[in-house]
PDB file of C-alpha atoms in Angstrom:
ATOM      1  CA  UNK A   1      25.880  14.213 -12.904  1.00 47.00           C
ATOM      2  CA  UNK A   2      27.993  11.396 -14.356  1.00 46.00           C
ATOM      3  CA  UNK A   3      27.098   7.710 -14.497  1.00 41.00           C
ATOM      4  CA  UNK A   4      29.022   6.821 -11.375  1.00 43.00           C
ATOM      5  CA  UNK A   5      27.420   9.581  -9.339  1.00 49.00           C
ATOM      6  CA  UNK A   6      23.902   8.447 -10.483  1.00 54.00           C
ATOM      7  CA  UNK A   7      24.841   4.823  -9.641  1.00 50.00           C
ATOM      8  CA  UNK A   8      26.010   5.779  -6.155  1.00 84.00           C
ATOM      9  CA  UNK A   9      22.889   7.764  -5.552  1.00 87.00           C
ATOM     10  CA  UNK A  10      20.634   4.878  -6.594  1.00 90.00           C
ATOM     11  CA  UNK A  11      22.686   2.472  -4.411  1.00 90.00           C
ATOM     12  CA  UNK A  12      22.328   4.838  -1.391  1.00 92.00           C
ATOM     13  CA  UNK A  13      18.583   5.216  -1.859  1.00 94.00           C
ATOM     14  CA  UNK A  14      17.981   1.459  -2.160  1.00 95.00           C
ATOM     15  CA  UNK A  15      20.272   0.673   0.760  1.00 95.00           C
ATOM     16  CA  UNK A  16      18.677   3.355   2.883  1.00 96.00           C
ATOM     17  CA  UNK A  17      15.199   2.133   1.981  1.00 97.00           C
ATOM     18  CA  UNK A  18      16.196  -1.370   2.975  1.00 97.00           C
ATOM     19  CA  UNK A  19      17.414  -0.190   6.376  1.00 97.00           C
ATOM     20  CA  UNK A  20      14.028   1.283   6.982  1.00 98.00           C
ATOM     21  CA  UNK A  21      12.033  -1.609   5.509  1.00 98.00           C
ATOM     22  CA  UNK A  22      13.848  -4.444   7.205  1.00 98.00           C
ATOM     23  CA  UNK A  23      12.918  -3.717  10.857  1.00 97.00           C
ATOM     24  CA  UNK A  24       9.548  -2.324   9.781  1.00 98.00           C
ATOM     25  CA  UNK A  25       8.536  -5.544   8.005  1.00 98.00           C
ATOM     26  CA  UNK A  26      10.140  -7.667  10.781  1.00 96.00           C
ATOM     27  CA  UNK A  27       8.096  -5.706  13.343  1.00 96.00           C
ATOM     28  CA  UNK A  28       4.905  -6.034  11.305  1.00 97.00           C
ATOM     29  CA  UNK A  29       5.297  -9.868  11.318  1.00 95.00           C
ATOM     30  CA  UNK A  30       4.877 -10.014  15.087  1.00 94.00           C
ATOM     31  CA  UNK A  31       1.392  -8.632  14.809  1.00 94.00           C
ATOM     32  CA  UNK A  32       0.428 -11.789  12.916  1.00 94.00           C
ATOM     33  CA  UNK A  33       1.621 -14.128  15.606  1.00 92.00           C
ATOM     34  CA  UNK A  34      -1.078 -16.604  16.600  1.00 85.00           C
ATOM     35  CA  UNK A  35      -0.815 -17.723  20.248  1.00 78.00           C
ATOM     36  CA  UNK A  36       3.021 -17.532  20.103  1.00 74.00           C
ATOM     37  CA  UNK A  37       3.292 -19.244  16.717  1.00 82.00           C
ATOM     38  CA  UNK A  38       4.476 -17.370  13.664  1.00 89.00           C
ATOM     39  CA  UNK A  39       2.101 -18.962  11.099  1.00 91.00           C
ATOM     40  CA  UNK A  40       1.889 -18.340   7.387  1.00 95.00           C
ATOM     41  CA  UNK A  41       1.556 -14.536   7.269  1.00 96.00           C
ATOM     42  CA  UNK A  42       4.357 -13.776   9.828  1.00 95.00           C
ATOM     43  CA  UNK A  43       6.649 -16.383   8.330  1.00 95.00           C
ATOM     44  CA  UNK A  44       6.277 -14.931   4.863  1.00 97.00           C
ATOM     45  CA  UNK A  45       6.925 -11.397   6.200  1.00 97.00           C
ATOM     46  CA  UNK A  46      10.089 -12.618   7.986  1.00 97.00           C
ATOM     47  CA  UNK A  47      11.350 -13.994   4.643  1.00 97.00           C
ATOM     48  CA  UNK A  48      10.682 -10.646   2.938  1.00 97.00           C
ATOM     49  CA  UNK A  49      12.402  -8.780   5.786  1.00 98.00           C
ATOM     50  CA  UNK A  50      15.468 -10.950   5.388  1.00 97.00           C
ATOM     51  CA  UNK A  51      16.048  -9.579   1.809  1.00 97.00           C
ATOM     52  CA  UNK A  52      16.024  -6.024   3.211  1.00 98.00           C
ATOM     53  CA  UNK A  53      18.263  -6.965   6.172  1.00 98.00           C
ATOM     54  CA  UNK A  54      20.955  -8.430   3.985  1.00 97.00           C
ATOM     55  CA  UNK A  55      20.913  -5.410   1.615  1.00 96.00           C
ATOM     56  CA  UNK A  56      20.848  -2.838   4.400  1.00 96.00           C
ATOM     57  CA  UNK A  57      23.461  -4.468   6.505  1.00 97.00           C
ATOM     58  CA  UNK A  58      25.788  -4.769   3.504  1.00 96.00           C
ATOM     59  CA  UNK A  59      25.700  -0.953   3.292  1.00 94.00           C
ATOM     60  CA  UNK A  60      26.501  -0.516   6.979  1.00 95.00           C
ATOM     61  CA  UNK A  61      29.411  -2.922   6.778  1.00 96.00           C
ATOM     62  CA  UNK A  62      30.743  -0.862   3.870  1.00 93.00           C
ATOM     63  CA  UNK A  63      30.880   2.123   6.283  1.00 91.00           C
ATOM     64  CA  UNK A  64      33.391   0.379   8.488  1.00 93.00           C
ATOM     65  CA  UNK A  65      35.356  -1.872   6.151  1.00 93.00           C
ATOM     66  CA  UNK A  66      38.185   0.573   5.509  1.00 90.00           C
ATOM     67  CA  UNK A  67      38.848   1.240   9.179  1.00 91.00           C
ATOM     68  CA  UNK A  68      37.982  -2.243  10.356  1.00 94.00           C
ATOM     69  CA  UNK A  69      38.676  -4.491   7.354  1.00 94.00           C
ATOM     70  CA  UNK A  70      39.215  -7.686   9.224  1.00 96.00           C
ATOM     71  CA  UNK A  71      36.049  -7.314  11.239  1.00 97.00           C
ATOM     72  CA  UNK A  72      34.022  -6.472   8.118  1.00 96.00           C
ATOM     73  CA  UNK A  73      35.497  -9.374   6.172  1.00 96.00           C
ATOM     74  CA  UNK A  74      34.652 -11.979   8.797  1.00 97.00           C
ATOM     75  CA  UNK A  75      31.559 -10.414  10.408  1.00 97.00           C
ATOM     76  CA  UNK A  76      29.473  -9.774   7.259  1.00 98.00           C
ATOM     77  CA  UNK A  77      29.215 -13.349   6.125  1.00 97.00           C
ATOM     78  CA  UNK A  78      28.299 -14.319   9.701  1.00 97.00           C
ATOM     79  CA  UNK A  79      25.651 -11.611   9.647  1.00 97.00           C
ATOM     80  CA  UNK A  80      24.241 -12.911   6.371  1.00 97.00           C
ATOM     81  CA  UNK A  81      24.166 -16.425   7.846  1.00 97.00           C
ATOM     82  CA  UNK A  82      22.240 -15.008  10.833  1.00 97.00           C
ATOM     83  CA  UNK A  83      19.725 -13.388   8.406  1.00 97.00           C
ATOM     84  CA  UNK A  84      19.267 -16.728   6.558  1.00 96.00           C
ATOM     85  CA  UNK A  85      18.697 -18.345   9.933  1.00 95.00           C
ATOM     86  CA  UNK A  86      15.874 -15.893  10.520  1.00 94.00           C
ATOM     87  CA  UNK A  87      14.356 -16.752   7.190  1.00 96.00           C
ATOM     88  CA  UNK A  88      14.620 -20.442   8.147  1.00 95.00           C
ATOM     89  CA  UNK A  89      12.532 -19.791  11.269  1.00 94.00           C
ATOM     90  CA  UNK A  90      10.034 -17.876   9.088  1.00 94.00           C
ATOM     91  CA  UNK A  91       9.699 -20.779   6.683  1.00 95.00           C
ATOM     92  CA  UNK A  92       9.345 -23.144   9.611  1.00 94.00           C
ATOM     93  CA  UNK A  93       6.507 -21.075  11.088  1.00 93.00           C
ATOM     94  CA  UNK A  94       4.860 -20.971   7.645  1.00 93.00           C
ATOM     95  CA  UNK A  95       5.092 -24.721   7.205  1.00 93.00           C
ATOM     96  CA  UNK A  96       3.795 -25.393  10.709  1.00 92.00           C
ATOM     97  CA  UNK A  97       0.469 -23.694  10.066  1.00 92.00           C
ATOM     98  CA  UNK A  98       0.280 -24.894   6.413  1.00 91.00           C
ATOM     99  CA  UNK A  99       0.647 -28.506   7.461  1.00 91.00           C
ATOM    100  CA  UNK A 100      -1.095 -28.241  10.839  1.00 91.00           C
ATOM    101  CA  UNK A 101       1.992 -29.176  12.896  1.00 90.00           C
ATOM    102  CA  UNK A 102       2.293 -27.631  16.344  1.00 90.00           C
ATOM    103  CA  UNK A 103       5.459 -25.741  17.024  1.00 86.00           C
ATOM    104  CA  UNK A 104       6.608 -28.012  19.908  1.00 87.00           C
ATOM    105  CA  UNK A 105       6.071 -31.029  17.658  1.00 91.00           C
ATOM    106  CA  UNK A 106       8.187 -29.506  14.903  1.00 90.00           C
ATOM    107  CA  UNK A 107      10.989 -28.851  17.438  1.00 88.00           C
ATOM    108  CA  UNK A 108      10.757 -32.478  18.691  1.00 91.00           C
ATOM    109  CA  UNK A 109      11.012 -33.738  15.087  1.00 90.00           C
ATOM    110  CA  UNK A 110      14.172 -31.794  14.535  1.00 90.00           C
ATOM    111  CA  UNK A 111      15.923 -33.757  17.297  1.00 90.00           C
ATOM    112  CA  UNK A 112      16.217 -36.617  14.853  1.00 90.00           C
ATOM    113  CA  UNK A 113      18.115 -34.378  12.472  1.00 93.00           C
ATOM    114  CA  UNK A 114      20.683 -32.661  14.685  1.00 93.00           C
ATOM    115  CA  UNK A 115      23.164 -31.667  11.974  1.00 95.00           C
ATOM    116  CA  UNK A 116      20.516 -30.078   9.793  1.00 94.00           C
ATOM    117  CA  UNK A 117      18.858 -28.427  12.830  1.00 93.00           C
ATOM    118  CA  UNK A 118      22.189 -26.966  13.976  1.00 93.00           C
ATOM    119  CA  UNK A 119      23.067 -25.650  10.515  1.00 94.00           C
ATOM    120  CA  UNK A 120      19.644 -24.166   9.705  1.00 93.00           C
ATOM    121  CA  UNK A 121      18.371 -22.976  13.118  1.00 93.00           C
ATOM    122  CA  UNK A 122      20.445 -23.249  16.283  1.00 92.00           C
ATOM    123  CA  UNK A 123      23.727 -21.899  14.914  1.00 94.00           C
ATOM    124  CA  UNK A 124      22.333 -19.564  12.268  1.00 94.00           C
ATOM    125  CA  UNK A 125      19.485 -18.009  14.355  1.00 91.00           C
ATOM    126  CA  UNK A 126      21.565 -16.548  17.233  1.00 94.00           C
ATOM    127  CA  UNK A 127      24.037 -14.981  14.805  1.00 96.00           C
ATOM    128  CA  UNK A 128      21.546 -12.325  13.749  1.00 96.00           C
ATOM    129  CA  UNK A 129      21.261 -10.529  17.075  1.00 96.00           C
ATOM    130  CA  UNK A 130      24.879 -11.155  17.917  1.00 97.00           C
ATOM    131  CA  UNK A 131      25.962  -9.557  14.609  1.00 97.00           C
ATOM    132  CA  UNK A 132      23.663  -6.524  15.123  1.00 97.00           C
ATOM    133  CA  UNK A 133      24.926  -6.074  18.698  1.00 97.00           C
ATOM    134  CA  UNK A 134      28.568  -6.219  17.701  1.00 97.00           C
ATOM    135  CA  UNK A 135      27.963  -4.057  14.610  1.00 97.00           C
ATOM    136  CA  UNK A 136      26.327  -1.380  16.818  1.00 97.00           C
ATOM    137  CA  UNK A 137      29.351  -1.525  19.182  1.00 96.00           C
ATOM    138  CA  UNK A 138      31.797  -1.157  16.298  1.00 96.00           C
ATOM    139  CA  UNK A 139      29.821   1.696  14.763  1.00 95.00           C
ATOM    140  CA  UNK A 140      29.803   3.446  18.149  1.00 94.00           C
ATOM    141  CA  UNK A 141      33.529   2.893  18.682  1.00 94.00           C
ATOM    142  CA  UNK A 142      34.404   4.291  15.217  1.00 93.00           C
ATOM    143  CA  UNK A 143      31.855   7.047  15.554  1.00 92.00           C
ATOM    144  CA  UNK A 144      30.653   6.061  12.123  1.00 92.00           C
ATOM    145  CA  UNK A 145      27.050   6.899  12.851  1.00 93.00           C
ATOM    146  CA  UNK A 146      25.301   9.017  15.506  1.00 94.00           C
ATOM    147  CA  UNK A 147      26.031   7.456  18.891  1.00 95.00           C
ATOM    148  CA  UNK A 148      22.370   7.097  20.049  1.00 95.00           C
ATOM    149  CA  UNK A 149      21.587   5.152  16.866  1.00 96.00           C
ATOM    150  CA  UNK A 150      24.463   2.777  17.425  1.00 96.00           C
ATOM    151  CA  UNK A 151      23.556   2.301  21.110  1.00 96.00           C
ATOM    152  CA  UNK A 152      19.910   1.511  20.300  1.00 96.00           C
ATOM    153  CA  UNK A 153      20.996  -1.025  17.699  1.00 96.00           C
ATOM    154  CA  UNK A 154      22.881  -3.006  20.395  1.00 96.00           C
ATOM    155  CA  UNK A 155      20.049  -2.648  22.966  1.00 95.00           C
ATOM    156  CA  UNK A 156      17.534  -3.841  20.415  1.00 94.00           C
ATOM    157  CA  UNK A 157      19.748  -6.784  19.536  1.00 95.00           C
ATOM    158  CA  UNK A 158      19.820  -7.878  23.177  1.00 95.00           C
ATOM    159  CA  UNK A 159      15.993  -7.739  23.462  1.00 93.00           C
ATOM    160  CA  UNK A 160      15.500  -9.510  20.159  1.00 93.00           C
ATOM    161  CA  UNK A 161      16.180 -13.107  21.305  1.00 92.00           C
ATOM    162  CA  UNK A 162      14.463 -12.399  24.682  1.00 90.00           C
ATOM    163  CA  UNK A 163      11.252 -11.876  22.744  1.00 87.00           C
ATOM    164  CA  UNK A 164      11.641 -14.513  20.069  1.00 88.00           C
ATOM    165  CA  UNK A 165      12.519 -17.509  22.200  1.00 85.00           C
ATOM    166  CA  UNK A 166       9.550 -17.322  24.529  1.00 84.00           C
ATOM    167  CA  UNK A 167       7.420 -15.655  21.863  1.00 83.00           C
ATOM    168  CA  UNK A 168       6.303 -12.812  24.034  1.00 85.00           C
ATOM    169  CA  UNK A 169       4.433 -10.402  21.830  1.00 88.00           C
ATOM    170  CA  UNK A 170       4.765  -7.384  24.057  1.00 90.00           C
ATOM    171  CA  UNK A 171       8.493  -7.742  24.394  1.00 90.00           C
ATOM    172  CA  UNK A 172       8.736  -8.486  20.678  1.00 92.00           C
ATOM    173  CA  UNK A 173       7.015  -5.200  19.805  1.00 93.00           C
ATOM    174  CA  UNK A 174       9.408  -3.361  22.144  1.00 93.00           C
ATOM    175  CA  UNK A 175      12.451  -5.048  20.618  1.00 93.00           C
ATOM    176  CA  UNK A 176      11.209  -4.355  17.081  1.00 96.00           C
ATOM    177  CA  UNK A 177      10.686  -0.640  17.961  1.00 96.00           C
ATOM    178  CA  UNK A 178      14.212  -0.360  19.443  1.00 95.00           C
ATOM    179  CA  UNK A 179      15.569  -1.790  16.182  1.00 96.00           C
ATOM    180  CA  UNK A 180      13.281   0.242  13.945  1.00 97.00           C
ATOM    181  CA  UNK A 181      14.263   3.662  15.459  1.00 97.00           C
ATOM    182  CA  UNK A 182      18.023   3.479  14.751  1.00 97.00           C
ATOM    183  CA  UNK A 183      17.915   1.596  11.492  1.00 97.00           C
ATOM    184  CA  UNK A 184      15.221   3.872  10.102  1.00 97.00           C
ATOM    185  CA  UNK A 185      17.241   6.921  11.137  1.00 97.00           C
ATOM    186  CA  UNK A 186      20.390   5.512   9.464  1.00 97.00           C
ATOM    187  CA  UNK A 187      18.393   4.605   6.442  1.00 96.00           C
ATOM    188  CA  UNK A 188      17.133   8.114   5.966  1.00 96.00           C
ATOM    189  CA  UNK A 189      20.696   9.500   6.451  1.00 95.00           C
ATOM    190  CA  UNK A 190      22.103   7.090   3.956  1.00 94.00           C
ATOM    191  CA  UNK A 191      19.382   7.749   1.331  1.00 94.00           C
ATOM    192  CA  UNK A 192      20.089  11.524   1.750  1.00 93.00           C
ATOM    193  CA  UNK A 193      23.764  10.968   1.215  1.00 90.00           C
ATOM    194  CA  UNK A 194      24.611  11.991   4.786  1.00 89.00           C
ATOM    195  CA  UNK A 195      26.450   8.712   5.631  1.00 84.00           C
ATOM    196  CA  UNK A 196      29.623   8.021   3.719  1.00 68.00           C
ATOM    197  CA  UNK A 197      32.636   5.757   4.064  1.00 63.00           C
ATOM    198  CA  UNK A 198      35.870   7.515   5.182  1.00 54.00           C
ATOM    199  CA  UNK A 199      38.050   9.211   2.709  1.00 53.00           C
ATOM    200  CA  UNK A 200      41.191   7.286   1.702  1.00 41.00           C
ATOM    201  CA  UNK A 201      43.363   9.656   3.770  1.00 41.00           C
ATOM    202  CA  UNK A 202      41.187   9.245   6.781  1.00 49.00           C
ATOM    203  CA  UNK A 203      41.278   5.467   6.511  1.00 45.00           C
ATOM    204  CA  UNK A 204      45.055   5.475   6.318  1.00 44.00           C
ATOM    205  CA  UNK A 205      45.366   7.923   9.210  1.00 47.00           C
ATOM    206  CA  UNK A 206      42.987   6.144  11.475  1.00 48.00           C
ATOM    207  CA  UNK A 207      41.695   8.704  13.888  1.00 44.00           C
ATOM    208  CA  UNK A 208      39.155  10.489  11.699  1.00 45.00           C
ATOM    209  CA  UNK A 209      35.686   9.085  12.067  1.00 47.00           C
ATOM    210  CA  UNK A 210      33.461   8.059   9.204  1.00 46.00           C
ATOM    211  CA  UNK A 211      31.404  11.024   8.014  1.00 48.00           C
ATOM    212  CA  UNK A 212      28.055  10.971   9.729  1.00 50.00           C
ATOM    213  CA  UNK A 213      25.972  14.147   9.679  1.00 44.00           C
ATOM    214  CA  UNK A 214      23.480  14.217  12.459  1.00 41.00           C
TER     215      UNK A 214
END
């Protein structure tokens, strides 16, 4: 095994592990909600999950970049922005409990800082579920991953904001499960080397799907 092969193997394992860890840690955070508020523990877990999300999503975007280069070039930075928005909400929840500020009060205070609020929360936050939904659709169209996994990604992405905006714990657990199942499956496949970008000839020819062993 040469150096490049070992490096690729290490990268696959780390990326695959992040695809499992991201929705798992994100889902764990909702069990620490306190009356609809994230609080310190949940907020910290969301920040940790963000690191896993960015790393894992980067690997998935690499699966499609040869056959959908424009999409990957523009969509990945937006997906990262969405992940950062999620981390911002986590830090907000952490600070609310730390300083004893009710969530509604924190939202009201943001109205005096519209530009900052838009940049950190209201624009960034929705980009995460939107990015996951579109990525699932693209993976499905290109047949880059097993179709049920891609479909569950998009369904989970739709449920995600429906649980986070009203802070409904039951819906949040369901949304987290629908994200965990496909991402964990893809993470295992990636770590085992059973997900790979298309060969150069396939990318040039167009019709051949990305290799995805079910």
